[in-house]
Short mmCIF file of C-alpha atoms in Angstrom, two decimals:
data_model
loop_
_atom_site.label_atom_id
_atom_site.label_comp_id
_atom_site.label_asym_id
_atom_site.label_seq_id
_atom_site.Cartn_x
_atom_site.Cartn_y
_atom_site.Cartn_z
CA MET A 1 -119.96 12.06 71.42
CA SER A 2 -116.91 14.18 70.72
CA THR A 3 -114.73 15.30 73.59
CA PRO A 4 -112.65 18.43 74.12
CA PRO A 5 -109.04 18.30 72.89
CA ASP A 6 -106.02 17.66 75.09
CA GLY A 7 -108.05 16.06 77.87
CA LEU A 8 -109.73 19.35 78.76
CA PRO A 9 -112.97 19.10 80.76
CA VAL A 10 -116.39 19.60 79.19
CA TYR A 11 -117.11 22.50 81.59
CA ARG A 12 -114.50 25.16 82.30
CA VAL A 13 -114.44 28.46 84.15
CA LEU A 14 -111.86 30.90 82.84
CA THR A 15 -110.83 33.66 85.24
CA GLY A 16 -108.44 36.57 85.22
CA PRO A 17 -108.02 40.31 84.97
CA ASP A 18 -110.24 41.96 82.39
CA ASP A 19 -107.53 42.49 79.80
CA ALA A 20 -106.56 41.45 76.29
CA ALA A 21 -104.95 38.21 77.52
CA PHE A 22 -108.20 37.11 79.18
CA CYS A 23 -110.17 37.95 76.03
CA ARG A 24 -107.71 35.89 73.97
CA ARG A 25 -108.15 32.88 76.32
CA VAL A 26 -111.93 33.03 75.95
CA SER A 27 -111.60 33.46 72.17
CA GLU A 28 -109.28 30.45 71.97
CA ALA A 29 -111.79 28.32 73.89
CA LEU A 30 -114.54 29.41 71.49
CA ASP A 31 -112.31 28.59 68.51
CA MET A 32 -111.76 25.06 69.93
CA GLY A 33 -115.51 24.43 70.03
CA TYR A 34 -116.55 25.63 73.48
CA ARG A 35 -119.58 27.88 73.83
CA LEU A 36 -120.27 30.56 76.41
CA HIS A 37 -122.39 29.41 79.35
CA GLU A 38 -124.42 32.37 80.55
CA GLY A 39 -122.81 35.78 81.00
CA PRO A 40 -119.57 36.59 82.80
CA ALA A 41 -119.19 37.35 86.49
CA VAL A 42 -117.26 40.53 87.23
CA THR A 43 -115.74 41.83 90.45
CA PHE A 44 -113.18 44.39 91.56
CA ASP A 45 -110.28 43.29 93.79
CA GLY A 46 -109.32 46.79 94.89
CA GLU A 47 -106.85 47.25 92.05
CA ARG A 48 -108.36 45.78 88.89
CA VAL A 49 -111.49 44.22 87.42
CA ILE A 50 -111.52 40.40 87.57
CA VAL A 51 -113.72 38.39 85.22
CA ALA A 52 -114.96 34.78 85.28
CA GLN A 53 -116.52 33.20 82.21
CA ALA A 54 -117.89 29.67 82.09
CA VAL A 55 -117.65 27.75 78.83
CA VAL A 56 -119.07 24.34 77.89
CA TRP A 57 -118.05 21.90 75.20
CA VAL A 58 -120.73 21.56 72.53
CA ASP A 59 -120.82 18.29 70.65
#
C-alpha cells in the first residue's frame, strides 16, 4: 500500500477562507494523489466565507 508523501496523514481536512490560496491548497493535494471526500462544508464567520474540504489518499 502506498502512503502519502512527507508523512502526511491518509485523511486530511483542509480549511480556510474561500479564496485562491485555499483553491491552490486543494489542487496541490489532488496533484499529490489525494481525492475529494464528499463535498465541501461552507460557513460564514461574519466577515468572509470559510470552507472545509476533506481529502483522502487513494492507493
